[in-house]
XYZ file of C-alpha atoms in Angstrom:
640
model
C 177.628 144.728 36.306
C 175.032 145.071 33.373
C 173.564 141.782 35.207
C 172.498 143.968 38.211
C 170.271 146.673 36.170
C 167.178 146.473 37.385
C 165.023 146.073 34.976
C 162.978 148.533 36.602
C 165.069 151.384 35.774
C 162.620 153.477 33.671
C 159.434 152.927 36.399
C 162.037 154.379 39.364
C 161.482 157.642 36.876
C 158.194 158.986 37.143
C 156.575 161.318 34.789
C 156.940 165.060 36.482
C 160.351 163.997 37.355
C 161.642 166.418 34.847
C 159.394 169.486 36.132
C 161.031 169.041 39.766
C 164.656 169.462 38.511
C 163.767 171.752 36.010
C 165.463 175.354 36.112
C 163.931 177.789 33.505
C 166.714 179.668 32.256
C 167.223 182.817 33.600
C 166.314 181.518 37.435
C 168.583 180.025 39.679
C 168.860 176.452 41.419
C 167.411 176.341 45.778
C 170.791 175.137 46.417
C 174.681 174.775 46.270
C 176.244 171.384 46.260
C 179.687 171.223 46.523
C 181.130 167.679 45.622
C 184.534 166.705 46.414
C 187.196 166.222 43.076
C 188.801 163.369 44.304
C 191.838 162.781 42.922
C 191.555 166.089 40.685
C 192.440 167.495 43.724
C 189.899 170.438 43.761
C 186.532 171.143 44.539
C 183.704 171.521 42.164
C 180.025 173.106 42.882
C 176.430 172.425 40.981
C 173.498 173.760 41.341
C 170.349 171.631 42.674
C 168.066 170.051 41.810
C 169.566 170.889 38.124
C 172.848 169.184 38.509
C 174.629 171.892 36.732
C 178.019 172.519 37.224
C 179.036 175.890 37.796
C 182.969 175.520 38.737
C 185.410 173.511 40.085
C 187.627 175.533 42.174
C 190.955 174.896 42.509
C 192.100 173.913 45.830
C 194.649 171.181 46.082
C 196.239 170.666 42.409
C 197.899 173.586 39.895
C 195.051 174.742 37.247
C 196.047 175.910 34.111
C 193.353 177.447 33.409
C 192.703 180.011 36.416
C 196.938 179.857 36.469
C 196.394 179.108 40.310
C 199.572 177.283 40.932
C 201.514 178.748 38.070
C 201.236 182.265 38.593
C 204.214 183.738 41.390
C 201.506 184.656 43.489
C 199.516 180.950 44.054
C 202.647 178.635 43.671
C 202.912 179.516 47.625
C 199.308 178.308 48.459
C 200.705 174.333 47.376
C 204.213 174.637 49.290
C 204.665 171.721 51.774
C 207.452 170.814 53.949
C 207.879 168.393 51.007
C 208.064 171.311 48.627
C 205.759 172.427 45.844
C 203.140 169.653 45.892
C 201.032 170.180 42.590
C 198.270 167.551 43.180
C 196.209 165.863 45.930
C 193.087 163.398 46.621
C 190.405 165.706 47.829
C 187.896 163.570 49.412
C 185.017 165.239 52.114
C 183.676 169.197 51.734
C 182.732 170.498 54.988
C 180.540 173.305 55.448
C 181.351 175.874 58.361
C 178.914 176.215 61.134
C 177.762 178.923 63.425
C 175.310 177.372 66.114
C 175.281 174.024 64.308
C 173.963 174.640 61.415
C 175.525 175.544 57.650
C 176.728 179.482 57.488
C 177.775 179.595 53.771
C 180.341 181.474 55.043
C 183.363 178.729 53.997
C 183.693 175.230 52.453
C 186.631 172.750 54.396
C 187.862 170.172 52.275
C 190.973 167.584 52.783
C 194.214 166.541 50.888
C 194.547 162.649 51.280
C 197.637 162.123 49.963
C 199.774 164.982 51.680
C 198.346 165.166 54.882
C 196.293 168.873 54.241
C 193.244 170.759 55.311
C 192.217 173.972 52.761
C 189.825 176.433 53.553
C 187.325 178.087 50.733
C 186.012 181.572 50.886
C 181.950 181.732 49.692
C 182.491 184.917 49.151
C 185.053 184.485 46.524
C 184.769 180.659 45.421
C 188.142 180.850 45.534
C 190.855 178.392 48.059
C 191.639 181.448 50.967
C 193.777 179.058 52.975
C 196.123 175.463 53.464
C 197.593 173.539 56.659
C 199.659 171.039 56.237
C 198.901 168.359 58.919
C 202.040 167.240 60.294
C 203.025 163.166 61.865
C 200.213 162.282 59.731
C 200.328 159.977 57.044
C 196.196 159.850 54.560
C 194.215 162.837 56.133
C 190.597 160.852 55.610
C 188.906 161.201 58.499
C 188.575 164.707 58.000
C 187.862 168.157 57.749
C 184.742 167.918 59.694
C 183.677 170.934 61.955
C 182.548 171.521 65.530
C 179.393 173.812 65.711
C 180.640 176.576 65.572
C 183.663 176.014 63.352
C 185.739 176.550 66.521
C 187.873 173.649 65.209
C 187.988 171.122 61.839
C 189.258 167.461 62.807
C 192.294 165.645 60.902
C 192.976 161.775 61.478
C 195.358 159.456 60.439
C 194.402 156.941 57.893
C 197.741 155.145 57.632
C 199.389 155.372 61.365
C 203.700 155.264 61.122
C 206.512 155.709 63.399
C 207.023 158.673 64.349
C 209.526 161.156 66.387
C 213.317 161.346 64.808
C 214.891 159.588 62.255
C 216.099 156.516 64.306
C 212.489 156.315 65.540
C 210.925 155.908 61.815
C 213.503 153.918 60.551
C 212.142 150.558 62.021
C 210.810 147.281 59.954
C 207.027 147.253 59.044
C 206.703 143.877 60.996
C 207.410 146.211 63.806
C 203.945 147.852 63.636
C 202.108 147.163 66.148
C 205.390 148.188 68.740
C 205.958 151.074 66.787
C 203.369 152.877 64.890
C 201.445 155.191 65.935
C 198.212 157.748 64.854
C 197.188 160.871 65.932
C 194.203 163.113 65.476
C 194.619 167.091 64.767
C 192.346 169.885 66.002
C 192.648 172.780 63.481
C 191.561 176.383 64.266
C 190.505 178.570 61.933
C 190.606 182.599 62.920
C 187.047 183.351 62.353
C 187.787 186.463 61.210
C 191.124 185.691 58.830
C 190.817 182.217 57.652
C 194.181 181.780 58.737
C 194.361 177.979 60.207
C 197.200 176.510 63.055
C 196.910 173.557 64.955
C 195.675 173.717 68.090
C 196.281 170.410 69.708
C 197.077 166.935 68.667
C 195.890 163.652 70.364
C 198.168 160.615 70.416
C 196.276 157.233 69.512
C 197.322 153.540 69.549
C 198.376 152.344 65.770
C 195.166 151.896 63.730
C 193.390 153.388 60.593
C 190.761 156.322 61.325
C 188.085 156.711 58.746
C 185.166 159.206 59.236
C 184.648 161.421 61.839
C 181.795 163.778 63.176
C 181.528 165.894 66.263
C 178.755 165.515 68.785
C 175.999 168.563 69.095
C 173.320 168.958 71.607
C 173.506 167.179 74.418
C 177.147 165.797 72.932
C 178.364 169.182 72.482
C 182.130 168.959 73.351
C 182.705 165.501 72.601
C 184.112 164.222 68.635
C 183.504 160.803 67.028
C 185.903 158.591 64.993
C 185.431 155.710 63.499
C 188.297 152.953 63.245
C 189.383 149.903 61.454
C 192.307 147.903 61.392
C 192.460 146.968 64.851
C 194.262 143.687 64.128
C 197.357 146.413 63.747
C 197.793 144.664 60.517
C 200.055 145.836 58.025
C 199.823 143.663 54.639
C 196.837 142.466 53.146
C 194.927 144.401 55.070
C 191.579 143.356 53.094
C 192.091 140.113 54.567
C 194.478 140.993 57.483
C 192.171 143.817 58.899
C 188.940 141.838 58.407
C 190.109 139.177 61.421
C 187.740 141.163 64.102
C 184.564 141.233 64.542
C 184.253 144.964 65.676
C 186.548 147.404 65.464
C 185.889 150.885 67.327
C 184.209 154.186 67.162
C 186.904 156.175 69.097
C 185.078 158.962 71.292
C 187.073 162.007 71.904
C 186.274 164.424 74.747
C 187.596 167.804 72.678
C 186.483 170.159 75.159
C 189.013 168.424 77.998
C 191.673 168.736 75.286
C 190.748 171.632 74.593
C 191.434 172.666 78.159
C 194.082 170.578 78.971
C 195.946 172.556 75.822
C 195.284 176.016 77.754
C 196.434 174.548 81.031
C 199.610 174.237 79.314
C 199.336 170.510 79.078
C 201.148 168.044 76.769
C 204.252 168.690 75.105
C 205.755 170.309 72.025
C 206.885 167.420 69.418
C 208.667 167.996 66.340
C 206.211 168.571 63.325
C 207.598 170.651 60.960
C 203.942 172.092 58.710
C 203.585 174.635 56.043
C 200.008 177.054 56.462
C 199.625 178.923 53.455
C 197.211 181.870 53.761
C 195.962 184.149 50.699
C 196.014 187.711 51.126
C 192.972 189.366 49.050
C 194.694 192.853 49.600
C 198.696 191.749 47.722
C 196.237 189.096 45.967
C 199.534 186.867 46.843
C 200.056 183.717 49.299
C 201.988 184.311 52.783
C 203.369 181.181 54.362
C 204.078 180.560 57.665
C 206.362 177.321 58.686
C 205.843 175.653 62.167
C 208.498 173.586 63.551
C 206.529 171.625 66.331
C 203.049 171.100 67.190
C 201.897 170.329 70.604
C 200.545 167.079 71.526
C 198.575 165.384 74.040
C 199.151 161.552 75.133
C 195.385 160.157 76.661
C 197.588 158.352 78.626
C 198.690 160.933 81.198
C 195.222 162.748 80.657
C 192.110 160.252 81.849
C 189.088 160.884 80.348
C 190.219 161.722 77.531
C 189.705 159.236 74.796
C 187.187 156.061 75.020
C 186.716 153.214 72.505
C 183.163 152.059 71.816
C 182.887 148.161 69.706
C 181.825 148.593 66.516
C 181.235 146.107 63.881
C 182.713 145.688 61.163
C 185.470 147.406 59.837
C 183.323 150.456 60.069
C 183.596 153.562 57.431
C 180.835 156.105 58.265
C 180.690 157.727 62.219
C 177.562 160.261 61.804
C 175.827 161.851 64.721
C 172.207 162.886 64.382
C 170.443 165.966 64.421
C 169.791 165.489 68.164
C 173.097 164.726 69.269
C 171.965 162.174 71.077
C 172.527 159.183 68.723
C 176.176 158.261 66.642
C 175.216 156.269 63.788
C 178.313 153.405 63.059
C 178.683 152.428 59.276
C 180.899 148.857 59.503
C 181.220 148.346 55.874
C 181.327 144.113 56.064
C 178.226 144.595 58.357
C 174.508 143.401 57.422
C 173.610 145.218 60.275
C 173.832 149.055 61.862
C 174.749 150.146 64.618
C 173.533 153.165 66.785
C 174.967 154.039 70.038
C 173.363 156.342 72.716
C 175.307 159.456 74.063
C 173.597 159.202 77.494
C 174.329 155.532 77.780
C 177.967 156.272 77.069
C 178.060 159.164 79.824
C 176.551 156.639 81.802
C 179.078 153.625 81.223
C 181.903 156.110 81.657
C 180.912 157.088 85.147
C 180.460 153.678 86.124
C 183.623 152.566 84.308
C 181.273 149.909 82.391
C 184.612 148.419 80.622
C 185.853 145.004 78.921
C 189.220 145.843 78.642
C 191.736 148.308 77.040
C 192.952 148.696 73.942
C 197.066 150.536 73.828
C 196.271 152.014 77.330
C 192.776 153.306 76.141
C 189.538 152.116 77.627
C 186.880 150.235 75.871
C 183.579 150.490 76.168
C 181.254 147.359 76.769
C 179.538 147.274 73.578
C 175.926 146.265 74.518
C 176.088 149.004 77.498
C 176.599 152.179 74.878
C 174.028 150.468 72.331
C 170.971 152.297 71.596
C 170.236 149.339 69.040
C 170.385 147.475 66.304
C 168.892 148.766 62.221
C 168.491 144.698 61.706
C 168.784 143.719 58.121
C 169.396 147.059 56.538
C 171.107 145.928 53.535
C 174.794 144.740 52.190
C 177.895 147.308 53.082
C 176.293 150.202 55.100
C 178.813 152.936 54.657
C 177.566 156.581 55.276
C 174.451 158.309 57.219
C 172.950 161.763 56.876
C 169.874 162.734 58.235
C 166.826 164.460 57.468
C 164.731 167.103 59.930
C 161.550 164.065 60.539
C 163.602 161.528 62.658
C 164.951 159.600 59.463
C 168.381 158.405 58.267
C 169.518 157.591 55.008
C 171.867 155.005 54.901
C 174.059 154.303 51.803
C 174.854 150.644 50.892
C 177.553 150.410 48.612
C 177.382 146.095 47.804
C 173.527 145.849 47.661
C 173.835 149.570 45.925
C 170.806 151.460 47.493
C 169.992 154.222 50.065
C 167.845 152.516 52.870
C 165.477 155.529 55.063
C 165.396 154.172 58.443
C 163.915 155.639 62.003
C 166.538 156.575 64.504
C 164.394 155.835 67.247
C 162.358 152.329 66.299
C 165.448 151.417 64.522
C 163.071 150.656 61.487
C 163.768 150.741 57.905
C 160.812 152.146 56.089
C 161.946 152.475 52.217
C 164.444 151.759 50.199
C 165.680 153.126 46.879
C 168.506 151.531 43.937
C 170.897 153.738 42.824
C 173.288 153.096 39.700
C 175.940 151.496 40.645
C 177.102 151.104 44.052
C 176.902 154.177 45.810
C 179.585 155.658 48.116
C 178.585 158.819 50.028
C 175.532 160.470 50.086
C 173.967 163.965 51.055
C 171.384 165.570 52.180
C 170.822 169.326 52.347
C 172.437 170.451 55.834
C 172.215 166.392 56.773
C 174.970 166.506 59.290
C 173.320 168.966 60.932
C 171.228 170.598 64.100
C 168.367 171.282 61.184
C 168.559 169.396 58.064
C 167.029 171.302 55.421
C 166.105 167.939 53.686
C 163.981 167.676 50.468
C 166.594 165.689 48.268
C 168.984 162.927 49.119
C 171.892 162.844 46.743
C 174.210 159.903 45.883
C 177.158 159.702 45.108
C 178.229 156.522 43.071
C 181.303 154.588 42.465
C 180.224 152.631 39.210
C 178.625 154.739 35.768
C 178.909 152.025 33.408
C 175.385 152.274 31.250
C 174.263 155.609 32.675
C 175.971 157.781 29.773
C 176.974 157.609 26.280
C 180.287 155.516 26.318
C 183.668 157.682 26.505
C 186.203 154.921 26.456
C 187.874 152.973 29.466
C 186.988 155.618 31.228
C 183.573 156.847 31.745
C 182.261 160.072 33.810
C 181.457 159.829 37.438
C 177.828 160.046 39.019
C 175.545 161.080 40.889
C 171.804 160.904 41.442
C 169.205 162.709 42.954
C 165.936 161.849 44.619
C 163.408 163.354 46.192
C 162.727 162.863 50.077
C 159.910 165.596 50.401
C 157.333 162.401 50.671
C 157.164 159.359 52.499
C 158.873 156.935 49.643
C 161.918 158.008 47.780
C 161.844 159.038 44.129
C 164.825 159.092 41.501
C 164.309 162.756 39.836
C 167.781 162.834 38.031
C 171.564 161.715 36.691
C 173.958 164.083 36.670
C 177.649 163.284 35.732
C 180.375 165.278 37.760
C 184.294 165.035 37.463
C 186.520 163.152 39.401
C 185.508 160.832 41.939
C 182.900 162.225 44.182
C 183.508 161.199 47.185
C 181.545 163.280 49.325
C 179.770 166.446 49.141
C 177.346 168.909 51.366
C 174.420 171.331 49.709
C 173.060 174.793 51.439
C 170.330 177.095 50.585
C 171.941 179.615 48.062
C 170.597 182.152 50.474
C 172.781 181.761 52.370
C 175.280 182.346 50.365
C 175.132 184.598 47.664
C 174.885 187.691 50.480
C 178.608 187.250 50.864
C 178.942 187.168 47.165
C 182.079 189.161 45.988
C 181.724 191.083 42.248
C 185.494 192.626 41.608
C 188.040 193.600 43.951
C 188.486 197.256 44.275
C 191.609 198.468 42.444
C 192.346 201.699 45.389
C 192.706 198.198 47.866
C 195.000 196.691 45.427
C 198.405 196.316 47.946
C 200.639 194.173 45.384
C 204.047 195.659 45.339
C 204.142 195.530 41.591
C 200.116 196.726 41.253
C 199.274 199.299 38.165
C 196.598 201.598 38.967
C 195.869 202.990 35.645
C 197.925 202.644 32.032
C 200.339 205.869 33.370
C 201.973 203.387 35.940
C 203.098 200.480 33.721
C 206.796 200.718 32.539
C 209.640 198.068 32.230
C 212.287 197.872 34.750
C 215.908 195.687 34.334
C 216.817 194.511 37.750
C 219.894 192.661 36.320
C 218.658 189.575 34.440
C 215.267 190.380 35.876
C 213.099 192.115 33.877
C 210.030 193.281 35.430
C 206.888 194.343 33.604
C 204.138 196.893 35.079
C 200.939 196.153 32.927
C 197.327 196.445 33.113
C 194.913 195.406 30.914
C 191.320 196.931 30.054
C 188.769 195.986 27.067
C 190.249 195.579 24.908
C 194.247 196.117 25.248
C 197.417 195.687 27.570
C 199.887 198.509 27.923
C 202.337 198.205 27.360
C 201.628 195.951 24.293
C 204.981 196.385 22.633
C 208.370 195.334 24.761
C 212.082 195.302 23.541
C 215.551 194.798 25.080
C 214.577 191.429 26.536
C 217.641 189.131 25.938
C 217.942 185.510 26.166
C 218.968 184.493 29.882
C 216.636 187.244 31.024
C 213.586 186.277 33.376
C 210.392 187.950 32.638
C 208.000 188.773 34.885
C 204.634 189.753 33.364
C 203.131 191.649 36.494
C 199.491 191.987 35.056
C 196.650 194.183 36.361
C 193.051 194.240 35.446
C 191.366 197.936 35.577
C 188.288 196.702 34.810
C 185.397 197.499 38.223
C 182.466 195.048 36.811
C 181.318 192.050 37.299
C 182.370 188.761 35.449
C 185.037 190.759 33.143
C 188.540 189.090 33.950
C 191.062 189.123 30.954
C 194.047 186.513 30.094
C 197.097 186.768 29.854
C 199.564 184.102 27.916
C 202.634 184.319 25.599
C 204.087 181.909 23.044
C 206.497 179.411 24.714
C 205.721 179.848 28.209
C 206.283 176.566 30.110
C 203.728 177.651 32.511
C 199.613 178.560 32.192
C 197.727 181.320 31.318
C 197.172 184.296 34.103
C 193.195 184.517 34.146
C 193.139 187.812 36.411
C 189.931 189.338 38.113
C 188.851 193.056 37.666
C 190.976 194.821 40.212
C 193.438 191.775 40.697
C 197.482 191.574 40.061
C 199.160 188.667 39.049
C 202.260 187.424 37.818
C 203.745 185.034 35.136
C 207.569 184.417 34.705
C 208.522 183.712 30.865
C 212.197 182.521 30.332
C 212.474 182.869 26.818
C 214.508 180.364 24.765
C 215.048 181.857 21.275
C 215.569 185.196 19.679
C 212.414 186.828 17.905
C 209.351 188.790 18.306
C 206.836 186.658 20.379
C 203.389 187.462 20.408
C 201.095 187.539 23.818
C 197.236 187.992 23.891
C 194.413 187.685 26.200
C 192.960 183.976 26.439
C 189.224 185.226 27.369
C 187.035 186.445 25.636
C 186.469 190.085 26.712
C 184.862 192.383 24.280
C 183.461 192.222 20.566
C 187.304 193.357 20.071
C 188.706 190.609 22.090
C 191.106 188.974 18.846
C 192.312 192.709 18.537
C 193.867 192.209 22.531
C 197.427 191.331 21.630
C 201.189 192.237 21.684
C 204.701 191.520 21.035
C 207.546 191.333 23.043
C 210.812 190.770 21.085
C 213.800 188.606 22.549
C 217.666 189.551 21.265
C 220.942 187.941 21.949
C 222.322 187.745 25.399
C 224.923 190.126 24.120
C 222.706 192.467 22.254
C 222.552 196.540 23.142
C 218.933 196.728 21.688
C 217.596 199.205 25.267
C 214.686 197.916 27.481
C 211.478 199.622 26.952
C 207.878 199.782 26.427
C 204.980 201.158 24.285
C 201.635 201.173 23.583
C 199.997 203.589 21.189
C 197.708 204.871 23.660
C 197.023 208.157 25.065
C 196.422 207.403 28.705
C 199.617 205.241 29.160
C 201.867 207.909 27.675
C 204.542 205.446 26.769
């Protein structure tokens, strides 16, 4: 790889570079970009055009350092039908919609590995809710939104057997008889966040890849892209590459969506966990589903179509207009775009050269708007900007190409460093791109950085699009692997912005309002702990009459009403995290202690000038001891 540097690195860098990235301090950035974690498993959001990072929330994997999947209250929000599932691959933020266009009002991202969909409250930054995307096996092609969030989309990568256990216990070499995909319509309650599954749509037994629904004059329809069409199932980076197109599979949602009211379809097993936080117990409430309803295209006409597609195709992006869907084959030197109207068109005429598992294919050169001739190596993913102009990533020749939609012309090109994956642009997916910086998203650092052994940060870049040639304005690292990411005006979301949560909402059966509440209860080898801390002490801060076999749950409070005070909570030998609780919140941590002695406990964040002086002891006797449960604190409002 140092062979391909350019040697034009530093004259892609021109002199006011830094001013148009530059933040003064004390101002904030134009926009939000939240980048996928990848296999962290959570979500993290910068600031642009400074490429600061601000957070990474956790969505998908246990954090020790929020406690979100250690306290009692979070483990819920990672329960599967598999069990507690502490990790995931996060892979492709989402942005809800009202009328098309970015809301700020929540961030969709998916869970690879076990099949999941989480949704992420702007107001709070913080993971609000989790499906579990049953007869699914590698969510990728998903969470992307209709336009007015009415549904996110969830589509196999890997397709299996499916049904009861005789029905999934076949041989591999049986694939193409018996494996199957599916794609999932998700709805989330606009008001709740709560998510079910509306519908699911059987498919013949391929990989889906990217998806994106249609808007304008495609309104009502969804777009898929597929590879994998051989059916192969070893080798597949041979075995899959036998075609020369694949498919963009077409999905009329709004028939589905009607055929699903009609009462339509049929119930199949599909046992799913949807975890759902409530922000007045501050606690997760799951609900399990035993069966989803699905919908075979089979006995519904009309309801899926295949469109040709070369090759081996990764990106499915529809334009601004709605009336173009951009194909991304990644062995392709050349891109595809299809027309909406010409599909209508071949559909009523039944313009078809064949089927493919019952579904029908579109002729290819009916559907084509045209060619993008000679783009570049390895097109993989298009977003768009408000002017008529794509921006194609290229991950083998390693450079964003700006191309017309409707001439089909490329008109610049850009490197990036090295070998770019996704890309972004501000609202890019889109009725009204916002535009003004493309960002990529690479897959290779190598030189970028100072060296940090075998493993070095991951990248991206960001240019400016505001003129007509691209220009490279900045680096900045981010943590796992980026793999795709969306950006809004901060406008839009820092009205939902919340500050604390108001302690007289507080619901949490084991909440202390104020320092006279806390106390120590023995519910036989439960012992439960009201406490509440406030700059700069807990009460109580002094326990005794905890034996060993006891359980200990440490049900914390935080009095504090302002902004940006949350306080810690941790205790010598815990084999859990910290509790890092927000002003007006209640959580929990269960200590089993191990050994007899006095064990000490103090807040982890730094909270007040007298921070080191927020501490306490609980002390731990024999299992037969008579030393009497209680609690103190040398305080005058806790009276204990």
């Amino acid at each position: 790889m140092p062979g391909c540097k350019p040697n034009t690195t530093k004259t892609m860098v021109t002199g006011d570079a830094a001013s148009k990235v530059y933040v003064k301090p004390g101002t904030h950035d134009e926009f939000y970009n939240f980048v996928s974690g990848g296999f962290s498993g959570q979500l993290a959001v910068y600031g642009l055009p400074s490429g600061r990072l601000f957070r990474e929330i956790p969505v998908f994997s246990v954090d020790p350092e929020s406690g979100y999947g250690y306290s009692e209250e979070t483990k819920g929000m990672l329960m599967t039908s598999y069990g507690f599932i502490p990790w995931d691959d996060s892979h492709h933020p989402e942005l809800s919609q009202s009328n098309g266009v970015p809301d700020g009002k929540w961030c969709f991202i998916n869970g690879n590995n076990t099949p999941r969909i989480a949704l992420v409250d702007l107001g709070t930054f913080r993971t609000k809710s989790i499906i579990e995307i049953p007869n699914s096996a590698g969510n990728h092609s998903s969470p992307f939104t209709t336009g007015n969030s009415e549904y996110v989309v969830a589509g196999t990568r890997f397709s299996v057997p499916m049904g009861d256990d005789a029905s999934r216990d076949v041989s591999i070499k049986t694939y193409k008889e018996n494996f199957k995909g599916n794609v999932s319509f998700i709805h989330p309650d606009p008001e709740s966040g709560r998510m079910s599954i509306a519908f699911q749509i059987a498919t013949p037994g391929v990989n889906f890849d990217l998806s994106h629904a249609g808007k304008g004059p495609s309104e009502g329809w969804f777009f898929f892209s597929c590879y994998n069409t051989e059916q192969a199932y070893s080798l597949l980076e041979v075995n899959a590459s036998q075609r020369d197109k694949d498919f963009i599979m077409a999905v009329n949602w709004k028939l589905a969506e009607q055929l699903a009211k009609d009462g339509k379809g049929k119930r199949v097993p599909g046992k799913h966990y949807s975890n759902w936080w409530n922000e007045e117990t501050h606690s997760a409430e799951t609900t399990v589903y035993e069966d989803v309803l699905q919908l075979d295209p089979k006995d519904h006409p009309g309801l899926l179509y295949f469109m040709p597609c070369p090759k081996s195709p990764h990106g499915c992006d529809v334009d601004p207009t709605g009336k173009y869907i951009v194909g991304s084959g990644k062995l392709a030197a050349l891109i595809p775009v299809f027309s909406f109207e010409k599909i209508q068109q071949a559909i009523a005429a039944n313009d078809v050269e064949g089927d493919f598992g019952g579904i029908p294919v579109l002729k290819y050169e009916s559907v084509l708007h045209g060619e993008v001739k000679k783009p570049g190596l390895g097109p993989l993913h298009t977003e768009f900007d408000a002017n008529g102009n794509a921006y194609t990533s290229f991950f083998v020749s390693s450079e964003i190409v700006k191309w017309n939609v409707e001439k089909l012309e490329v008109v610049d090109r850009v490197p990036t460093y090295y070998s770019i994956g996704h890309l972004c642009v501000p609202g890019g997916d889109s009725k009204q791109p916002w535009g003004k910086y493309v960002i990529a998203y690479n897959k290779i650092t190598k030189d970028r950085y100072l060296p940090t052994g075998p493993e070095l940060t991951q990248s991206a870049q960001l240019y400016s699009i505001e003129g007509d040639k691209m220009e490279l304005l900045l680096d900045f690292p981010t943590t796992g692997e980026p793999h795709y990411a969306q950006a809004i005006p901060a406008e839009l979301v820092k009205p939902r912005e919340v500050k604390f949560f108001k302690i007289e909402e507080n619901k949490h059966p084991f909440v202390a309002k104020g320092e006279k509440e806390t106390r120590v209860e023995r519910r036989g080898k439960e012992v439960h702990v009201w406490m509440t801390t406030i700059r700069s002490h807990f009460a109580p801060d002094n326990i005794e009459g905890v034996k060993l076999g006891d359980e200990v749950y440490f049900h914390v409070t935080n009095l504090e009403q302002d902004w940006d005070v949350p306080h810690g909570f941790a205790i010598k030998g815990a084999a859990n995290a910290e509790l890092l609780i927000m002003p007006g919140e209640t959580q929990t941590l269960k200590w089993i202690p191990t050994r007899v002695g006095v064990w000490p406990m103090y807040c982890t964040d730094f909270c007040s000038a007298l921070h080191q002086e927020m501490q306490g002891y609980v002390r731990v006797s024999p299992a037969n001891s008579n030393v009497p449960l209680e609690a103190y604190t040398l305080s005058v409002d806790a009276e204990l």
